[in-house]
Amino acid sequence: MIASSDSSTAGAGPERRRGLAASVSGPVAGSPDGLAVAGATNLDARLIALGAPAEILAEVRGLARASGAGMVDLLLQKKVLPEPALLAALGEEYGIPFWEALPTDRIDTGFTALFSIQYLKKQKMVPLDTPQGFVVAVNDPTHFQASDDLCRLLGRPERLVILATQDEIHAAINLAYDLSRSTAKEFFQGMNEESTDSLISEIEETGDLLDETSDAPIIKLVNLLLSGAIKDRASDIHIEPYQGNVKIRYRIDGILYDILSLPRKIHSPLVSRVKIMAKLNIAEKRLPQDGRIEIKVADRSVDIRVSTIPTAFGERVVLRLLDKTSSILMLSDLGMDNRKVGIFNRLIKSPYGIVLVTGPTGSGKTTTLYAALTSINQPAVNIITIEDPIEYQIDGIGQIQVNPKIDLTFAQGLRSIVRQDPDVILVGEIRDRETAEIAIQSSLTGHLVFSTLHTNDAASAVTRLIDMGIEPFLVTSSVIAIIAQRLVRVLCPKCKEAYTPDDESLANLGIDKNQPDRHPLYRKQGCAACMNTGYRGRTAIFEILILDDPLKRLILKTSDANQIQDEAMKRGMTNLLSDGARKVMAGVTTIEEVFRVTRILKRETDLET
Ligand SMILES: [Zn+2]
């Protein structure tokens, strides 16, 4: 429908514009007002033919009249039909095309200066330049006013109105606002050599690192690095000095990317500025230092751990960003299939025992444990943690920060926690025999203990505990389950590409090439939405080893991780690789990604054979 906001279409408007929210007298069935009629309508007939229950449609009509709420919202809330089917039906009814996907490759971000992101998300609409011309994508075909206003303000009365799902509209809005913000990377790419030089000479001239005005060039540079990192969802910023230059790198979804290379002379003022922000000693350059910075960026409170170490070319600085306002995941969001969620749910409701989560640094162990704590967190349960660092603050949970400077270690903290009559204890990590022994003691005296160990797979955690000097019978009488996990990057939904993999890759992944229900697999491409990486976000793969009686008997006989692993697999455990294979089959991630995060496992086996 080509509509314009001038009077000619407005003439057809007053009737049409009321939509479901208004009460309307006697429109013709099949007219856009049809849905507002008390009796059955053409749209109802369409929806019923698609499987929508008639009584729910009647209820929605009543609700819409009473509350003035949007029709599409109500129909979706009541799960009358899946959103695409519903929108397709509405589109036919209203003569508005429904687009399953919004083309965002030539997005014009001009509108981001005129409208707040919240407004557009609330109205669920986005203007886009597409190969078919200028369109306004809306989710609710009855919201004429908002899209008319939008086009008038943009000075583009001629437009095609189309319907799109909420997710597609939200993604397009996010992308437009992301692209319109200048990041550190763009800032530097956009600058020619002259202006880079002028910023650098400005930094040298100003020299005054205590100058807190935000337009001091070095402050501008550090602020750009920080805001760029947050915008790009980076978890770490690395400042690395080399002989001829300083490299700035961001870690995004677990992978380090080179962001920019700065002249060597910028290193000293840059590092000094970061050290001042973190309240570190700027004169001390020969010893490692740790500090923290708290900043607010766009209403988000970000806690930054700063660590410096001396290297041959000067101090190397790593800033680890912890977004305190990012929400804690629910168990169902971790990436476990339904069966594993069920098992995990039962485990974390055990009255006592130890549940261990294992994996290398950055494998999402803390996220899993926080999700567990959140799901069992209620006033009747006393939960206390000792952590390093406290990554999120959870209401209703006592959280203690490890502090070696005052001898508050995991072991020491745990000892004190036990005296506080807890039901559930989280020990950030078991690193030594002392901590392991107190954890076991606590579980044997009726506490549920969560902790982590740095091992590659679940079975190796048993071996690790025994190597620490823990008697096998203490392991089997306290540990109830061990979870191993890794994070895999999720394929960008905008650009992932279906393909047919070769038989060898499938075999390596443990997928039978003759399997009858073989789906197409997906591989990465790269587009604006994923900064050309082909991935956006991460999810976890898991193996859950339950210490049942046969396994306990085996552990009492041997601490050989391979034997324990084999027995667990025989008893139905899916290992990391096969859990990864499932996510590859489901089009969530790629074969390469699963191999990347599990290759340590492969290498170990290769060495042994
Ligand atoms: Zn992409």
Coordinates of C-alpha atoms and ligand atoms in Angstrom, one line a residue:
M1 CA 0.0 0.0 0.0
I2 CA 1.5 3.3 -1.0
A3 CA 0.1 5.8 1.4
S4 CA 0.8 9.4 1.9
S5 CA 0.1 11.5 4.9
D6 CA -1.6 14.3 3.0
S7 CA -5.3 14.9 3.1
S8 CA -6.2 12.6 0.2
T9 CA -5.5 9.4 2.2
A10 CA -6.3 11.1 5.5
G11 CA -9.8 11.2 4.0
A12 CA -10.0 7.5 4.1
G13 CA -8.3 7.6 7.5
P14 CA -10.7 8.6 10.3
E15 CA -12.7 5.5 9.8
R16 CA -9.7 3.2 9.3
R17 CA -7.5 4.8 11.8
R18 CA -9.5 3.7 14.8
G19 CA -8.5 0.1 14.4
L20 CA -9.4 -2.4 17.0
A21 CA -8.9 -0.1 20.0
A22 CA -11.9 2.0 19.2
S23 CA -15.5 1.0 19.2
V24 CA -16.9 1.3 15.7
S25 CA -20.4 1.3 14.5
G26 CA -21.4 -0.9 11.6
P27 CA -18.5 -1.2 9.1
V28 CA -18.7 -3.6 6.3
A29 CA -17.2 -7.0 7.0
G30 CA -13.9 -7.2 5.2
S31 CA -13.2 -3.5 5.6
P32 CA -10.2 -2.7 7.7
D33 CA -12.5 -2.0 10.6
G34 CA -13.8 -5.4 10.4
L35 CA -12.0 -6.6 13.5
A36 CA -13.7 -4.1 15.7
V37 CA -17.1 -5.4 14.9
A38 CA -18.8 -7.4 17.7
G39 CA -19.8 -10.3 15.4
A40 CA -17.6 -12.6 13.4
T41 CA -15.7 -10.8 10.7
N42 CA -13.7 -11.6 7.6
L43 CA -10.5 -11.4 9.5
D44 CA -11.9 -13.7 12.2
A45 CA -12.8 -16.1 9.5
R46 CA -9.3 -15.9 8.1
L47 CA -7.7 -16.5 11.5
I48 CA -10.1 -19.3 12.4
A49 CA -9.4 -21.0 9.1
L50 CA -5.7 -20.9 10.1
G51 CA -6.4 -22.5 13.5
A52 CA -7.2 -19.7 15.8
P53 CA -9.8 -20.5 18.5
A54 CA -13.0 -18.4 18.0
E55 CA -13.6 -17.9 21.7
I56 CA -10.1 -16.4 22.1
L57 CA -10.7 -14.0 19.2
A58 CA -13.9 -12.8 20.9
E59 CA -11.9 -12.3 24.1
V60 CA -9.2 -10.3 22.3
R61 CA -11.9 -8.1 20.8
G62 CA -13.3 -7.4 24.2
L63 CA -10.0 -6.8 25.8
A64 CA -9.0 -4.4 23.0
R65 CA -12.2 -2.4 23.4
A66 CA -11.8 -2.3 27.2
S67 CA -8.1 -1.5 27.4
G68 CA -7.3 0.2 24.2
A69 CA -4.3 -2.1 23.8
G70 CA -2.8 -2.8 20.4
M71 CA -4.5 -5.6 18.4
V72 CA -1.4 -7.4 17.3
D73 CA 0.0 -7.3 20.8
L74 CA -3.1 -8.9 22.2
L75 CA -3.4 -11.5 19.5
L76 CA 0.3 -12.4 20.1
Q77 CA -0.1 -12.5 23.9
K78 CA -3.0 -14.9 23.6
K79 CA -0.9 -17.0 21.2
V80 CA -3.7 -17.0 18.7
L81 CA -1.3 -17.9 16.0
P82 CA 2.5 -17.8 15.5
E83 CA 3.5 -14.3 14.7
P84 CA 4.5 -14.7 11.0
A85 CA 1.2 -16.5 10.3
L86 CA -0.8 -13.9 12.1
L87 CA 1.0 -11.0 10.3
A88 CA 0.5 -12.7 6.9
A89 CA -3.2 -13.0 7.6
L90 CA -3.5 -9.4 8.8
G91 CA -1.5 -8.3 5.8
E92 CA -4.0 -9.9 3.4
E93 CA -6.9 -8.4 5.4
Y94 CA -5.4 -4.9 5.3
G95 CA -3.7 -5.1 2.0
I96 CA -0.3 -4.5 3.5
P97 CA 2.5 -6.7 2.5
F98 CA 4.1 -8.9 5.2
W99 CA 7.9 -9.2 4.9
E100 CA 9.5 -12.1 6.7
A101 CA 12.9 -10.4 6.8
L102 CA 13.9 -6.8 6.7
P103 CA 16.7 -5.9 4.3
T104 CA 19.2 -3.9 6.4
D105 CA 22.2 -3.8 4.1
R106 CA 21.7 -0.1 3.0
I107 CA 20.2 1.2 6.1
D108 CA 19.9 5.1 6.3
T109 CA 20.5 6.0 9.9
G110 CA 19.4 9.6 9.5
F111 CA 16.2 9.0 11.5
T112 CA 18.2 8.0 14.6
A113 CA 18.9 11.7 15.1
L114 CA 15.2 12.6 15.1
F115 CA 13.7 9.8 17.2
S116 CA 14.7 8.1 20.4
I117 CA 15.4 4.4 20.2
Q118 CA 12.8 3.8 23.0
Y119 CA 10.1 5.6 21.1
L120 CA 10.6 3.5 18.0
K121 CA 10.8 0.3 20.0
K122 CA 7.6 1.2 21.8
Q123 CA 5.8 2.0 18.6
K124 CA 7.4 -1.1 17.0
M125 CA 8.2 0.6 13.7
V126 CA 11.3 1.4 11.7
P127 CA 11.9 3.3 8.5
L128 CA 14.2 1.6 6.0
D129 CA 15.7 2.2 2.5
T130 CA 15.2 -1.0 0.6
P131 CA 15.6 -2.1 -3.0
Q132 CA 11.8 -1.6 -3.2
G133 CA 12.2 2.0 -2.1
F134 CA 11.5 3.7 1.2
V135 CA 9.4 1.6 3.5
V136 CA 8.1 1.9 7.1
A137 CA 8.0 -1.5 8.8
V138 CA 5.3 -1.7 11.4
N139 CA 4.1 -4.6 13.6
D140 CA 0.6 -3.4 14.1
P141 CA -1.4 -2.4 11.0
T142 CA -3.8 -0.4 13.0
H143 CA -1.2 2.1 14.3
F144 CA -1.5 4.5 11.4
Q145 CA -0.9 7.7 13.4
A146 CA 2.6 6.8 14.5
S147 CA 3.8 5.9 11.0
D148 CA 2.2 9.0 9.5
D149 CA 3.9 11.2 12.1
L150 CA 7.2 9.5 11.5
C151 CA 7.1 10.1 7.8
R152 CA 5.9 13.7 8.1
L153 CA 8.9 14.4 10.4
L154 CA 11.3 12.7 8.1
G155 CA 9.8 14.7 5.2
R156 CA 9.1 11.5 3.3
P157 CA 5.3 11.3 2.7
E158 CA 5.6 8.7 -0.1
R159 CA 6.3 5.4 1.5
L160 CA 5.4 1.7 1.4
V161 CA 4.0 0.5 4.7
I162 CA 4.8 -3.2 5.4
L163 CA 4.3 -5.6 8.2
A164 CA 7.2 -7.3 10.0
T165 CA 7.7 -9.3 13.2
Q166 CA 8.7 -7.6 16.4
D167 CA 12.1 -9.3 16.4
E168 CA 12.9 -8.1 12.9
I169 CA 11.8 -4.6 13.7
H170 CA 13.8 -4.5 16.9
A171 CA 16.9 -5.9 15.2
A172 CA 16.7 -3.2 12.5
I173 CA 16.3 -0.5 15.1
N174 CA 19.2 -1.8 17.1
L175 CA 21.4 -2.0 14.0
A176 CA 20.6 1.5 12.9
Y177 CA 21.4 3.0 16.3
D178 CA 24.5 0.9 16.5
L179 CA 25.7 2.1 13.1
S180 CA 25.0 5.7 13.8
R181 CA 27.1 5.8 16.9
S182 CA 30.8 6.6 16.3
T183 CA 33.0 4.0 17.8
A184 CA 36.6 4.2 18.6
K185 CA 37.4 2.1 15.5
E186 CA 35.4 4.3 13.2
F187 CA 36.7 7.4 14.8
F188 CA 40.3 6.4 14.0
Q189 CA 39.4 4.9 10.6
G190 CA 37.7 8.1 9.7
M191 CA 40.6 10.2 10.7
N192 CA 43.3 10.7 8.1
E193 CA 47.0 10.6 9.1
E194 CA 47.1 14.4 9.6
S195 CA 44.4 14.4 12.2
T196 CA 45.8 11.3 14.0
D197 CA 49.0 13.2 14.2
S198 CA 47.3 16.3 15.4
L199 CA 45.5 14.3 18.2
I200 CA 48.8 12.8 19.2
S201 CA 50.7 16.0 19.2
E202 CA 47.8 17.5 21.2
I203 CA 48.2 14.7 23.7
E204 CA 51.9 15.5 23.9
E205 CA 51.4 19.2 24.3
T206 CA 48.6 19.0 26.8
G207 CA 50.6 16.5 28.8
D208 CA 48.6 17.3 31.8
L209 CA 47.1 14.0 32.7
L210 CA 45.2 15.5 35.6
D211 CA 43.3 17.8 33.3
E212 CA 39.8 16.3 33.8
T213 CA 38.1 18.3 31.1
S214 CA 36.5 15.7 28.8
D215 CA 37.9 17.3 25.7
A216 CA 41.5 16.8 26.8
P217 CA 42.7 14.6 23.9
I218 CA 44.0 11.7 25.9
I219 CA 40.8 11.6 27.9
K220 CA 38.9 11.7 24.6
L221 CA 41.0 8.7 23.4
V222 CA 40.4 6.6 26.5
N223 CA 36.7 7.4 26.6
L224 CA 36.4 6.4 22.9
L225 CA 38.2 3.1 23.7
L226 CA 35.8 2.5 26.6
S227 CA 32.6 3.5 24.8
G228 CA 33.7 1.6 21.7
A229 CA 34.3 -1.5 23.7
I230 CA 30.9 -1.3 25.3
K231 CA 29.1 -0.7 22.0
D232 CA 30.9 -3.6 20.4
R233 CA 30.0 -5.9 23.4
A234 CA 33.7 -6.4 24.2
S235 CA 34.6 -8.2 27.4
D236 CA 38.2 -7.0 27.5
I237 CA 40.3 -4.2 26.2
H238 CA 44.1 -4.9 25.7
I239 CA 46.7 -2.2 25.5
E240 CA 49.8 -3.9 24.2
P241 CA 53.1 -2.1 23.6
Y242 CA 55.5 -3.3 20.9
Q243 CA 58.8 -2.0 19.5
G244 CA 57.2 0.3 17.0
N245 CA 53.6 0.7 18.0
V246 CA 50.9 0.2 20.6
K247 CA 48.1 -2.3 19.7
I248 CA 44.6 -1.9 21.0
R249 CA 42.6 -5.1 20.9
Y250 CA 39.0 -5.9 22.0
R251 CA 37.9 -9.4 23.0
I252 CA 34.4 -9.9 21.6
D253 CA 32.5 -13.2 22.0
G254 CA 35.7 -14.7 23.3
I255 CA 37.9 -13.8 20.3
L256 CA 40.6 -11.0 20.3
Y257 CA 40.3 -8.5 17.5
D258 CA 42.9 -5.9 16.5
I259 CA 41.0 -2.6 16.8
L260 CA 43.8 -0.1 16.1
S261 CA 47.5 0.5 16.1
L262 CA 48.8 3.7 17.7
P263 CA 52.2 5.3 17.5
R264 CA 54.6 4.1 20.2
K265 CA 54.8 7.6 21.8
I266 CA 51.1 7.4 22.7
H267 CA 51.7 4.5 25.0
S268 CA 53.0 6.3 28.1
P269 CA 50.2 9.0 28.3
L270 CA 47.5 6.4 27.5
V271 CA 48.6 3.9 30.2
S272 CA 49.1 6.8 32.7
R273 CA 45.5 8.0 32.1
V274 CA 44.1 4.5 32.6
K275 CA 46.2 4.1 35.8
I276 CA 44.9 7.4 37.2
M277 CA 41.3 6.3 36.5
A278 CA 42.0 3.0 38.3
K279 CA 43.8 4.8 41.2
L280 CA 47.1 3.0 40.5
N281 CA 50.6 4.3 41.1
I282 CA 51.6 5.9 37.8
A283 CA 55.3 6.1 38.8
E284 CA 55.5 2.4 39.5
K285 CA 56.2 0.7 36.1
R286 CA 58.2 -2.3 37.1
L287 CA 55.6 -4.2 39.2
P288 CA 52.2 -5.6 38.2
Q289 CA 49.3 -3.6 39.6
D290 CA 45.5 -4.3 39.9
G291 CA 42.8 -1.7 40.3
R292 CA 39.3 -0.9 39.2
I293 CA 37.3 1.8 37.5
E294 CA 33.6 2.4 37.7
I295 CA 32.0 4.2 34.8
K296 CA 28.5 4.9 33.6
V297 CA 27.9 4.7 29.9
A298 CA 24.4 5.4 28.6
D299 CA 22.8 4.5 31.9
R300 CA 24.7 1.3 32.2
S301 CA 27.0 0.9 35.2
V302 CA 30.2 -0.8 34.1
D303 CA 32.8 -2.1 36.5
I304 CA 36.2 -2.4 35.0
R305 CA 39.1 -4.5 36.4
V306 CA 42.4 -3.1 35.4
S307 CA 45.5 -5.1 35.5
T308 CA 49.0 -4.0 34.4
I309 CA 52.1 -6.0 33.9
P310 CA 55.6 -4.9 32.9
T311 CA 56.9 -6.3 29.5
A312 CA 60.1 -5.7 27.6
F313 CA 58.4 -2.8 25.7
G314 CA 56.6 -1.2 28.6
E315 CA 53.4 -1.9 30.6
R316 CA 50.8 -4.1 29.1
V317 CA 47.3 -3.2 30.4
V318 CA 44.1 -5.4 30.3
L319 CA 40.8 -3.9 31.2
R320 CA 38.1 -6.4 31.9
L321 CA 34.6 -5.0 31.6
L322 CA 31.8 -6.3 33.9
D323 CA 28.4 -4.9 33.0
K324 CA 26.6 -4.9 36.3
T325 CA 23.3 -4.0 34.8
S326 CA 23.3 -6.9 32.3
S327 CA 20.7 -9.4 33.4
I328 CA 21.5 -12.7 34.9
L329 CA 20.4 -15.5 32.6
M330 CA 17.7 -18.0 33.5
L331 CA 18.5 -21.7 33.5
S332 CA 16.5 -22.1 30.2
D333 CA 18.6 -19.4 28.5
L334 CA 22.0 -21.1 29.1
G335 CA 21.8 -23.2 26.0
M336 CA 21.0 -26.6 27.7
D337 CA 18.5 -28.8 25.9
N338 CA 15.3 -29.6 27.8
R339 CA 16.7 -32.8 29.1
K340 CA 19.8 -31.2 30.6
V341 CA 17.7 -28.3 32.1
G342 CA 15.7 -31.0 33.8
I343 CA 18.7 -32.8 35.2
F344 CA 20.4 -29.5 36.2
N345 CA 17.2 -28.3 38.0
R346 CA 17.1 -31.5 40.0
L347 CA 20.8 -31.2 40.9
I348 CA 20.6 -27.6 42.2
K349 CA 17.6 -28.6 44.4
S350 CA 19.6 -31.3 46.2
P351 CA 19.6 -30.8 50.0
Y352 CA 23.4 -31.3 50.2
G353 CA 26.4 -32.4 48.2
I354 CA 28.9 -30.7 45.8
V355 CA 28.1 -29.6 42.3
L356 CA 31.2 -28.7 40.3
V357 CA 31.3 -26.7 37.0
T358 CA 34.5 -27.1 35.0
G359 CA 36.1 -25.5 32.0
P360 CA 38.9 -23.1 31.1
T361 CA 38.7 -19.4 32.0
G362 CA 36.0 -17.7 29.9
S363 CA 33.9 -20.8 29.4
G364 CA 30.8 -19.3 31.1
K365 CA 31.1 -21.2 34.5
T366 CA 30.1 -18.2 36.5
T367 CA 27.0 -17.5 34.3
T368 CA 25.8 -21.0 34.9
L369 CA 26.3 -20.8 38.6
Y370 CA 24.6 -17.4 38.9
A371 CA 21.7 -18.8 36.9
A372 CA 21.5 -21.7 39.4
L373 CA 21.7 -19.5 42.4
T374 CA 19.0 -17.1 41.0
S375 CA 16.6 -20.0 40.4
I376 CA 16.9 -21.3 44.0
N377 CA 17.1 -17.8 45.6
Q378 CA 14.2 -17.3 47.9
P379 CA 13.9 -15.9 51.4
A380 CA 13.7 -19.3 53.1
V381 CA 17.1 -20.3 51.6
N382 CA 20.3 -18.8 53.1
I383 CA 22.8 -18.5 50.2
I384 CA 26.4 -17.2 50.8
T385 CA 29.2 -16.9 48.3
I386 CA 32.9 -16.2 48.3
E387 CA 34.0 -15.0 44.9
D388 CA 36.8 -13.4 42.9
P389 CA 35.6 -11.1 41.5
I390 CA 31.9 -10.7 42.3
E391 CA 30.7 -10.3 38.7
Y392 CA 27.0 -9.5 39.5
Q393 CA 25.3 -8.5 42.6
I394 CA 22.3 -10.7 43.3
D395 CA 19.6 -9.4 45.7
G396 CA 19.1 -11.7 48.7
I397 CA 22.4 -13.4 48.5
G398 CA 25.4 -12.7 50.8
Q399 CA 28.4 -12.2 48.5
I400 CA 32.0 -12.0 49.8
Q401 CA 34.9 -10.7 47.7
V402 CA 38.2 -12.6 48.1
N403 CA 41.0 -10.3 49.3
P404 CA 44.4 -11.9 49.5
K405 CA 45.9 -8.6 50.9
I406 CA 44.0 -9.2 54.2
D407 CA 44.3 -13.0 54.0
L408 CA 40.7 -13.4 52.9
T409 CA 41.2 -16.4 50.7
F410 CA 38.7 -18.9 49.3
A411 CA 39.5 -21.3 52.1
Q412 CA 39.4 -18.6 54.8
G413 CA 36.1 -17.1 53.5
L414 CA 34.6 -20.6 53.3
R415 CA 35.5 -21.4 56.9
S416 CA 33.7 -18.2 58.1
I417 CA 30.7 -18.8 55.8
V418 CA 30.0 -22.2 57.3
R419 CA 29.5 -20.6 60.7
Q420 CA 26.8 -18.3 59.2
D421 CA 24.4 -21.2 59.0
P422 CA 24.0 -21.2 55.2
D423 CA 21.9 -23.7 53.2
V424 CA 23.8 -23.1 49.9
I425 CA 27.4 -22.0 49.5
L426 CA 29.2 -20.9 46.4
V427 CA 33.0 -21.1 46.4
G428 CA 34.3 -19.3 43.3
E429 CA 37.0 -21.8 42.7
I430 CA 38.6 -24.8 44.3
R431 CA 42.3 -24.2 43.8
D432 CA 43.9 -26.1 46.7
R433 CA 43.5 -29.0 49.0
E434 CA 42.5 -26.8 51.9
T435 CA 39.5 -25.3 50.0
A436 CA 38.5 -28.7 48.7
E437 CA 38.6 -30.2 52.2
I438 CA 36.4 -27.5 53.7
A439 CA 34.0 -27.8 50.8
I440 CA 33.7 -31.5 51.3
Q441 CA 33.2 -31.1 55.0
S442 CA 30.5 -28.6 54.4
S443 CA 28.6 -30.9 52.0
L444 CA 28.9 -33.8 54.5
T445 CA 27.4 -31.7 57.2
G446 CA 24.3 -30.9 55.1
H447 CA 25.1 -28.0 52.8
L448 CA 24.8 -27.7 49.1
V449 CA 28.0 -26.4 47.7
F450 CA 28.7 -25.1 44.2
S451 CA 32.2 -24.5 42.9
T452 CA 34.3 -24.5 39.8
L453 CA 37.5 -26.3 38.8
H454 CA 39.8 -25.6 35.9
T455 CA 39.7 -28.9 34.1
N456 CA 39.0 -29.7 30.5
D457 CA 36.2 -32.2 31.0
A458 CA 33.9 -33.4 33.7
A459 CA 35.8 -36.7 34.4
S460 CA 39.1 -34.9 34.9
A461 CA 37.6 -33.0 37.8
V462 CA 37.6 -36.3 39.8
T463 CA 41.3 -36.9 38.9
R464 CA 42.1 -33.3 39.9
L465 CA 40.5 -33.6 43.3
I466 CA 42.3 -36.9 44.0
D467 CA 45.6 -35.4 42.8
M468 CA 45.1 -32.5 45.3
G469 CA 45.2 -35.2 48.0
I470 CA 41.5 -35.8 48.5
E471 CA 40.7 -39.5 49.4
P472 CA 38.5 -41.1 46.6
F473 CA 35.8 -42.1 49.1
L474 CA 35.5 -38.4 50.1
V475 CA 35.0 -37.4 46.5
T476 CA 32.3 -40.1 45.9
S477 CA 30.5 -39.3 49.2
S478 CA 30.4 -35.5 48.5
V479 CA 30.4 -34.7 44.8
I480 CA 27.0 -35.4 43.2
A481 CA 27.6 -34.1 39.7
I482 CA 30.2 -32.4 37.5
I483 CA 29.3 -30.2 34.6
A484 CA 31.8 -29.3 31.9
Q485 CA 31.1 -26.4 29.6
R486 CA 32.4 -24.3 26.7
L487 CA 31.1 -21.2 25.0
V488 CA 30.5 -21.4 21.2
R489 CA 29.8 -18.4 19.1
V490 CA 26.3 -18.2 17.6
L491 CA 26.0 -17.8 13.9
C492 CA 24.7 -14.4 12.8
P493 CA 21.1 -14.9 11.9
K494 CA 21.3 -12.2 9.2
C495 CA 24.0 -13.7 7.1
K496 CA 24.5 -17.4 7.9
E497 CA 24.6 -19.6 4.8
A498 CA 23.4 -23.2 4.3
Y499 CA 25.8 -25.6 2.8
T500 CA 26.6 -29.3 2.5
P501 CA 29.6 -30.3 4.6
D502 CA 32.0 -33.0 3.5
D503 CA 31.8 -36.4 5.0
E504 CA 35.0 -36.1 6.9
S505 CA 33.9 -33.0 8.9
L506 CA 30.7 -34.8 9.7
A507 CA 32.6 -37.9 10.9
N508 CA 34.9 -35.9 13.1
L509 CA 31.8 -34.4 14.7
G510 CA 30.4 -37.9 15.2
I511 CA 27.5 -37.3 12.8
D512 CA 26.6 -40.3 10.6
K513 CA 26.6 -39.1 7.0
N514 CA 23.9 -41.6 6.2
Q515 CA 21.7 -40.4 8.9
P516 CA 18.2 -40.2 7.4
D517 CA 17.1 -36.8 8.9
R518 CA 20.2 -34.8 7.8
H519 CA 19.5 -31.1 7.8
P520 CA 21.5 -28.5 5.9
L521 CA 24.2 -27.2 8.0
Y522 CA 25.2 -23.5 8.2
R523 CA 28.4 -21.7 7.9
K524 CA 29.5 -18.1 8.6
Q525 CA 29.4 -15.3 6.2
G526 CA 29.7 -11.7 7.6
C527 CA 27.6 -8.6 7.4
A528 CA 27.1 -5.2 9.0
A529 CA 25.0 -6.8 11.8
C530 CA 27.9 -8.9 13.0
M531 CA 30.8 -6.6 12.1
N532 CA 31.8 -9.1 9.4
T533 CA 32.6 -11.8 11.9
G534 CA 29.7 -14.1 10.9
Y535 CA 28.8 -14.6 14.5
R536 CA 26.8 -12.6 17.0
G537 CA 26.6 -13.6 20.7
R538 CA 27.5 -16.9 22.3
T539 CA 25.8 -19.9 23.8
A540 CA 27.2 -22.8 25.9
I541 CA 27.6 -26.5 25.2
F542 CA 27.5 -28.9 28.2
E543 CA 28.3 -32.3 29.5
I544 CA 26.8 -33.3 32.8
L545 CA 28.4 -36.2 34.6
I546 CA 26.2 -37.6 37.4
L547 CA 28.0 -39.6 40.1
D548 CA 25.7 -42.6 40.3
D549 CA 26.5 -45.8 42.1
P550 CA 28.3 -47.6 39.3
L551 CA 30.5 -44.6 38.6
K552 CA 31.2 -44.2 42.3
R553 CA 32.3 -47.8 42.5
L554 CA 34.6 -47.2 39.5
I555 CA 36.1 -44.0 41.0
L556 CA 36.9 -46.0 44.2
K557 CA 38.9 -48.4 42.0
T558 CA 40.6 -45.9 39.6
S559 CA 41.1 -42.2 39.1
D560 CA 41.8 -42.6 35.4
A561 CA 39.8 -39.8 33.7
N562 CA 39.4 -41.7 30.4
Q563 CA 37.9 -44.7 32.1
I564 CA 35.5 -42.5 34.1
Q565 CA 34.5 -40.7 30.9
D566 CA 33.9 -43.9 29.0
E567 CA 31.8 -45.3 31.8
A568 CA 29.8 -42.1 32.0
M569 CA 29.2 -42.1 28.3
K570 CA 28.0 -45.7 28.5
R571 CA 25.6 -44.6 31.1
G572 CA 24.1 -42.0 28.8
M573 CA 26.2 -38.9 29.2
T574 CA 26.4 -36.7 26.1
N575 CA 29.9 -35.2 26.0
L576 CA 30.8 -31.7 24.9
L577 CA 31.5 -32.7 21.3
S578 CA 28.2 -34.4 20.8
D579 CA 26.3 -31.6 22.6
G580 CA 28.2 -29.2 20.1
A581 CA 27.2 -31.5 17.2
R582 CA 23.5 -31.0 18.2
K583 CA 23.9 -27.3 18.1
V584 CA 25.6 -27.5 14.7
M585 CA 22.7 -29.7 13.4
A586 CA 20.3 -27.1 14.7
G587 CA 22.0 -24.3 12.7
V588 CA 23.0 -22.5 15.9
T589 CA 26.8 -22.7 15.4
T590 CA 29.4 -24.1 13.1
I591 CA 31.5 -27.2 13.0
E592 CA 34.7 -25.0 13.2
E593 CA 33.4 -23.3 16.3
V594 CA 32.7 -26.6 18.1
F595 CA 36.2 -27.9 17.1
R596 CA 37.8 -24.6 18.3
V597 CA 36.4 -24.9 21.8
T598 CA 36.8 -28.6 22.2
R599 CA 40.2 -29.0 20.5
I600 CA 42.0 -29.2 23.8
L601 CA 40.0 -32.4 24.4
K602 CA 41.0 -33.8 21.0
R603 CA 44.6 -33.0 21.5
E604 CA 44.8 -34.8 24.8
T605 CA 43.3 -37.9 23.3
D606 CA 45.6 -37.7 20.3
L607 CA 48.6 -37.5 22.6
E608 CA 47.5 -40.6 24.4
T609 CA 46.9 -42.8 21.4
Ligands
ZN1 ZN 26.1 -11.2 9.9

